[in-house]
Coordinates of C-alpha atoms and ligand atoms in Angstrom, one line a residue:
M1 CA -15.4 30.8 -15.0
K2 CA -14.0 30.3 -11.5
R3 CA -10.2 30.3 -11.3
V4 CA -8.7 27.8 -8.9
L5 CA -5.1 27.3 -7.7
I6 CA -4.3 23.8 -6.5
T7 CA -0.9 23.2 -4.9
G8 CA 0.4 19.7 -4.8
A9 CA -1.4 19.3 -8.1
A10 CA 0.8 16.4 -9.3
G11 CA 0.3 14.4 -6.1
F12 CA -2.3 11.9 -5.2
L13 CA -5.1 14.1 -3.8
G14 CA -4.0 17.2 -5.7
S15 CA -4.4 15.5 -9.1
H16 CA -7.9 14.2 -8.2
L17 CA -8.8 17.7 -7.1
C18 CA -7.6 19.1 -10.5
D19 CA -9.9 16.5 -12.2
R20 CA -12.8 17.5 -10.0
F21 CA -12.5 21.2 -10.6
I22 CA -12.1 20.8 -14.3
K23 CA -15.3 18.7 -14.3
E24 CA -17.0 21.6 -12.4
G25 CA -16.1 23.9 -15.4
C26 CA -13.3 25.8 -13.6
Y27 CA -10.0 27.2 -14.9
V28 CA -7.4 25.2 -12.9
I29 CA -3.9 26.3 -12.2
G30 CA -1.9 23.3 -10.8
M31 CA 1.3 24.0 -8.9
D32 CA 3.9 21.5 -7.7
N33 CA 7.6 21.3 -7.2
L34 CA 7.6 17.6 -8.1
I35 CA 9.6 16.4 -5.2
T36 CA 7.0 13.7 -4.3
G37 CA 4.4 14.5 -7.0
D38 CA 4.5 13.0 -10.5
L39 CA 3.4 14.7 -13.7
K40 CA 2.0 11.4 -14.9
N41 CA -0.9 12.1 -12.6
I42 CA -2.0 15.2 -14.5
E43 CA -0.6 14.7 -18.0
H44 CA -4.1 14.0 -19.3
L45 CA -5.0 17.7 -18.4
F46 CA -2.2 19.4 -20.3
K47 CA -4.1 19.4 -23.5
L48 CA -7.0 21.3 -22.0
E49 CA -7.5 25.0 -22.5
N50 CA -8.7 25.5 -18.9
F51 CA -5.6 23.9 -17.3
E52 CA -2.1 25.2 -16.8
F53 CA 0.8 24.0 -14.7
Y54 CA 3.4 25.9 -12.7
H55 CA 6.5 24.1 -11.7
H56 CA 7.1 26.0 -8.5
D57 CA 8.0 25.5 -4.8
V58 CA 5.4 27.2 -2.6
T59 CA 7.9 27.8 0.2
K60 CA 9.2 30.5 -2.1
F61 CA 7.1 33.6 -2.9
V62 CA 4.1 32.5 -5.0
H63 CA 2.9 34.7 -7.9
V64 CA -0.1 33.9 -10.0
P65 CA -1.3 36.6 -12.5
G66 CA -5.0 37.4 -12.7
Q67 CA -7.9 36.7 -10.5
L68 CA -8.2 33.7 -8.2
D69 CA -11.5 32.5 -6.6
Y70 CA -10.3 29.5 -4.7
I71 CA -6.9 28.2 -3.5
L72 CA -6.5 24.6 -2.3
H73 CA -3.2 24.0 -0.5
F74 CA -2.4 20.3 -0.9
A75 CA 1.4 20.5 -1.4
S76 CA 3.1 18.3 1.2
P77 CA 4.9 15.0 1.6
A78 CA 2.3 12.8 3.3
S79 CA 3.9 9.5 4.2
P80 CA 6.1 8.6 7.1
I81 CA 9.0 7.6 4.9
D82 CA 8.8 10.9 3.1
Y83 CA 9.0 12.9 6.4
L84 CA 12.1 10.9 7.3
K85 CA 13.8 11.6 3.9
I86 CA 12.8 15.3 3.6
P87 CA 12.0 16.6 7.1
I88 CA 12.9 20.2 6.5
Q89 CA 10.9 20.5 3.2
T90 CA 8.0 18.9 5.1
L91 CA 8.1 21.6 7.8
K92 CA 8.6 24.4 5.3
V93 CA 5.8 23.5 3.0
G94 CA 3.3 23.3 5.9
A95 CA 4.6 26.4 7.6
L96 CA 6.2 28.8 5.1
G97 CA 4.2 27.5 2.1
T98 CA 0.9 28.0 4.0
H99 CA 2.0 31.5 4.9
N100 CA 2.7 32.4 1.3
L101 CA -0.6 31.0 0.1
L102 CA -2.6 32.8 2.8
G103 CA -0.9 36.0 1.7
L104 CA -1.8 35.2 -1.9
A105 CA -5.5 34.5 -0.9
K106 CA -5.6 37.9 0.9
E107 CA -4.1 39.7 -2.1
K108 CA -6.6 38.0 -4.5
N109 CA -9.6 38.1 -2.1
A110 CA -9.8 34.3 -2.7
R111 CA -11.3 31.6 -0.5
I112 CA -8.6 29.2 0.7
L113 CA -8.9 25.6 1.9
I114 CA -5.9 24.0 3.6
A115 CA -5.3 20.3 3.8
S116 CA -4.7 19.4 7.5
T117 CA -4.6 15.8 8.8
S118 CA -5.7 13.3 11.4
E119 CA -2.0 13.5 12.4
V120 CA -2.9 16.7 14.4
Y121 CA -4.5 14.2 16.9
G122 CA -1.1 12.4 17.2
D123 CA -1.4 9.0 19.0
P124 CA -4.9 9.8 20.2
L125 CA -6.0 9.2 23.8
V126 CA -9.6 9.8 22.7
H127 CA -11.4 7.4 20.3
P128 CA -12.9 8.0 17.8
Q129 CA -11.4 11.4 17.2
S130 CA -13.7 14.4 17.0
E131 CA -12.7 17.9 16.0
D132 CA -12.7 19.2 19.6
Y133 CA -10.0 16.7 20.7
Y134 CA -6.7 18.6 21.0
G135 CA -4.4 15.7 20.3
N136 CA -1.4 13.9 21.7
V137 CA 1.6 14.8 19.5
S138 CA 5.3 14.5 20.0
T139 CA 7.0 17.6 18.9
I140 CA 10.4 16.0 18.5
G141 CA 9.6 12.5 17.1
P142 CA 10.0 11.6 13.5
R143 CA 6.4 12.5 12.6
G144 CA 6.8 15.8 14.4
V145 CA 7.9 17.6 11.3
Y146 CA 4.6 16.8 9.6
D147 CA 2.3 16.9 12.6
E148 CA 3.6 20.2 14.0
A149 CA 3.7 21.9 10.5
K150 CA 0.1 20.9 10.1
R151 CA -0.8 22.2 13.5
F152 CA 0.9 25.5 12.7
M153 CA -0.9 25.5 9.4
E154 CA -4.2 25.4 11.2
S155 CA -3.2 28.1 13.6
I156 CA -2.0 30.5 11.0
T157 CA -5.0 29.9 8.9
M158 CA -7.3 30.7 11.8
A159 CA -5.2 33.8 12.5
Y160 CA -5.7 35.0 8.9
H161 CA -9.4 34.3 9.3
R162 CA -9.7 36.2 12.6
F163 CA -7.3 39.0 12.0
H164 CA -7.7 39.6 8.3
G165 CA -11.2 38.3 7.8
L166 CA -9.9 35.8 5.2
D167 CA -12.4 33.2 3.9
T168 CA -10.8 30.0 5.1
R169 CA -11.6 26.3 5.3
I170 CA -9.7 23.5 7.1
V171 CA -10.1 19.8 6.3
R172 CA -8.6 17.2 8.5
I173 CA -7.9 14.3 6.2
F174 CA -7.9 10.7 7.5
N175 CA -6.1 7.9 5.7
T176 CA -7.2 8.0 2.1
Y177 CA -6.4 5.6 -0.7
G178 CA -7.0 5.0 -4.4
P179 CA -5.5 5.2 -7.9
R180 CA -2.4 7.5 -8.2
M181 CA -1.0 6.7 -4.7
R182 CA 2.7 6.2 -5.1
L183 CA 3.4 2.5 -5.1
N184 CA 6.6 3.1 -3.2
D185 CA 5.5 5.7 -0.7
G186 CA 5.7 3.3 2.2
R187 CA 2.1 3.6 3.2
V188 CA 0.4 0.4 4.2
I189 CA -1.9 0.0 1.1
P190 CA 0.6 0.5 -1.6
A191 CA 3.2 -1.4 0.5
F192 CA 0.9 -4.5 0.9
I193 CA -0.2 -4.5 -2.7
G194 CA 3.3 -4.0 -4.0
Q195 CA 4.5 -6.8 -1.8
A196 CA 1.7 -9.1 -3.1
L197 CA 2.5 -8.2 -6.7
R198 CA 6.2 -8.9 -6.3
G199 CA 5.5 -12.2 -4.5
E200 CA 7.0 -10.9 -1.2
N201 CA 5.7 -11.5 2.3
L202 CA 3.5 -8.7 3.7
T203 CA 5.3 -6.7 6.4
I204 CA 3.2 -5.9 9.5
F205 CA 4.7 -3.3 11.8
G206 CA 4.2 -4.1 15.5
D207 CA 1.7 -6.8 16.4
G208 CA -0.8 -5.6 13.8
M209 CA -3.4 -4.7 16.4
Q210 CA -3.1 -0.9 15.6
T211 CA -6.2 0.3 13.7
R212 CA -6.7 2.6 10.7
S213 CA -9.9 3.6 8.9
F214 CA -9.4 3.9 5.1
C215 CA -11.4 6.4 3.0
Y216 CA -11.7 5.9 -0.8
V217 CA -10.4 8.9 -2.8
D218 CA -13.7 9.8 -4.5
D219 CA -15.4 10.1 -1.1
Q220 CA -12.6 12.2 0.2
I221 CA -12.7 14.6 -2.8
E222 CA -16.5 14.9 -2.5
G223 CA -16.1 15.8 1.2
I224 CA -13.4 18.4 0.4
Y225 CA -15.5 19.9 -2.4
R226 CA -18.5 20.3 -0.1
L227 CA -16.5 21.8 2.6
L228 CA -15.0 24.4 0.2
M229 CA -18.6 25.3 -0.9
S230 CA -19.9 25.5 2.7
D231 CA -19.5 28.6 4.9
Y232 CA -17.8 26.7 7.8
H233 CA -14.5 28.0 9.0
L234 CA -13.5 25.5 11.7
P235 CA -11.7 22.2 11.0
V236 CA -13.8 19.3 9.7
N237 CA -12.8 15.6 9.7
I238 CA -13.2 13.9 6.4
G239 CA -12.5 10.1 6.5
N240 CA -14.3 6.8 6.6
P241 CA -15.1 5.5 10.1
D242 CA -14.9 1.9 9.0
E243 CA -12.0 0.8 11.3
I244 CA -9.9 -2.3 10.9
T245 CA -6.7 -3.7 12.5
I246 CA -3.7 -3.8 10.2
K247 CA -3.5 -7.6 10.8
D248 CA -7.1 -8.1 9.5
F249 CA -6.3 -5.7 6.7
A250 CA -3.3 -7.9 5.7
E251 CA -5.7 -10.9 5.5
E252 CA -8.1 -8.8 3.3
I253 CA -5.2 -8.0 0.9
I254 CA -4.2 -11.7 0.7
N255 CA -7.8 -12.5 -0.3
L256 CA -8.1 -9.6 -2.7
T257 CA -4.8 -10.4 -4.5
N258 CA -5.5 -14.1 -4.4
T259 CA -1.9 -14.8 -3.4
D260 CA -0.6 -17.1 -0.7
Q261 CA 1.7 -14.5 0.8
K262 CA 2.6 -14.9 4.5
V263 CA 2.8 -12.0 6.9
V264 CA 6.1 -11.1 8.6
Y265 CA 6.3 -8.9 11.7
K266 CA 8.7 -5.9 11.9
P267 CA 9.1 -3.4 14.7
L268 CA 6.5 -0.7 15.1
P269 CA 7.9 2.7 13.9
Q270 CA 8.3 5.3 16.6
D271 CA 5.1 7.3 17.4
D272 CA 3.0 5.1 15.1
P273 CA -0.6 5.8 16.3
L274 CA -2.2 2.8 17.8
Q275 CA -5.7 3.6 16.8
R276 CA -7.4 6.0 14.4
Q277 CA -11.0 6.5 13.5
P278 CA -12.7 9.7 12.5
D279 CA -15.8 10.9 14.2
I280 CA -17.6 12.4 11.1
S281 CA -20.7 13.7 12.9
K282 CA -19.7 17.3 12.0
A283 CA -19.3 16.5 8.2
K284 CA -22.6 14.7 8.2
E285 CA -24.4 17.6 9.9
I286 CA -22.7 20.5 8.1
L287 CA -21.9 19.0 4.7
D288 CA -24.5 16.3 4.5
W289 CA -21.6 14.1 3.6
E290 CA -20.6 10.5 4.4
P291 CA -18.6 7.9 2.5
Q292 CA -20.3 5.9 -0.2
V293 CA -17.6 3.5 -1.3
S294 CA -17.0 0.4 0.8
R295 CA -13.4 -0.8 1.4
Q296 CA -14.1 -3.9 -0.7
E297 CA -15.1 -1.9 -3.7
G298 CA -12.5 0.8 -3.3
M299 CA -9.7 -1.7 -2.8
R300 CA -10.8 -3.7 -5.9
V301 CA -10.4 -0.5 -8.0
T302 CA -7.1 0.4 -6.3
Y303 CA -5.7 -3.1 -6.9
Q304 CA -6.6 -2.9 -10.5
Y305 CA -4.8 0.4 -10.8
F306 CA -1.6 -0.9 -9.2
K307 CA -1.7 -4.1 -11.3
S308 CA -2.0 -2.0 -14.5
L309 CA 1.2 -0.1 -13.8
P310 CA 4.3 -1.0 -15.9
S311 CA 6.2 -3.7 -14.0
E312 CA 9.3 -1.6 -13.6
E313 CA 7.2 0.7 -11.3
L314 CA 7.1 -2.3 -8.9
Y315 CA 10.9 -2.2 -8.4
K316 CA 11.4 1.6 -8.4
K317 CA 13.3 2.8 -5.4
A318 CA 11.4 5.0 -3.0
H319 CA 13.4 8.1 -3.4
K320 CA 16.0 9.9 -5.5
D321 CA 18.8 11.6 -3.6
F322 CA 17.1 14.3 -1.5
S323 CA 20.3 15.5 0.2
N324 CA 20.1 18.9 -1.6
H325 CA 16.5 19.5 -0.6
N326 CA 17.3 18.8 3.0
K327 CA 19.9 21.5 3.0
K328 CA 17.5 24.1 1.7
Ligands
UDP401 N1 2.2 -0.5 8.2 C1 2.5 -1.9 8.2 N2 3.3 -2.4 7.2 C2 3.7 -1.6 6.2 C3 3.4 -0.2 6.2 C4 2.6 0.3 7.2 O1 2.1 -2.6 9.1 O2 4.4 -2.1 5.3 C5 1.4 0.0 9.3 C6 1.9 1.3 10.0 O3 2.9 0.9 11.0 C7 0.7 1.9 10.5 C8 -0.4 1.5 9.5 O4 0.1 0.4 8.8 O5 0.4 1.4 11.8 C9 -0.7 2.6 8.5 O6 0.4 3.1 8.0 P1 0.5 4.2 6.9 O7 1.9 4.6 6.7 O8 -0.3 3.8 5.7 O9 -0.3 5.5 7.5 P2 -0.3 6.3 8.8 O10 0.6 5.6 9.9 O11 0.3 7.6 8.5 O12 -1.7 6.3 9.2

């Protein structure tokens, strides 16, 4: 039985990965410090014999007894309001956390896959973004704590690969959505759906002409799984190339939720990328992967999920007091 460590296990992607590896018959060790993750996402796994959970912060030394075959490093805040609230933790988990996990992978002779992001392309000057584009990132802007940590994460991973011969994989994840996203994480999909469910106007940042390309979570997990099982060490984009403006997307949400919400315009946050669309030629060629779920279908399922949450979730504040974490 393969033994797999998944960091960020209580988060959105981490919890779906736990499900996938359990389904594949693996022994799964989930790890999370629960700053942005939620145990509700994995509570259905606690009764299983082939799942265990460590409440641990990977920026501290990581110890896991026994053999490990795979490590998937998915611990990180991943939404712009999280980076603003916990900037230092965001930098540390991408940089120090990755270093600890690479060390663990080396010790255990395990294959390690790290979760990078389309944010390494910053506000891109090349469209769509292919893996050979080096990016346009502000080191000192509000997103810098995430973007630069992820860029460092890629560099140190390649260094362990080249210097120590470690078996590494790097996925560049583009905007992904689906059940278990945090309703209050500030990202556009939960934000719009939450607003529609509360009967509030939808807030479009900027003029709404910025684009994003949304990938349904099942497609994303399949792409990550195939990459882990491949023998390819360089970064691979996984995302859905179906691009849409935020303005058109707001219209789609109004139709989907069957509400008569209006849209209101708010200032565009600093360094908000104006366009984003993955070039997935590499994933197609190397992994024989491409998305299967249309936005219409994926959004229908996601809306049902948010609608099924207890109504107090709709009014939960985005964050507890993080002042202690910021000091660490
Ligand atoms: N956005 C918006 N209204 C919101 C939340 C987000 O118009 O209430 C915009 C945001 O400015 C960005 C896009 O939607 O241009 C996607 O934002 P998200 O935070 O989901 O992801 P990211 O910017 O990291 O791709």
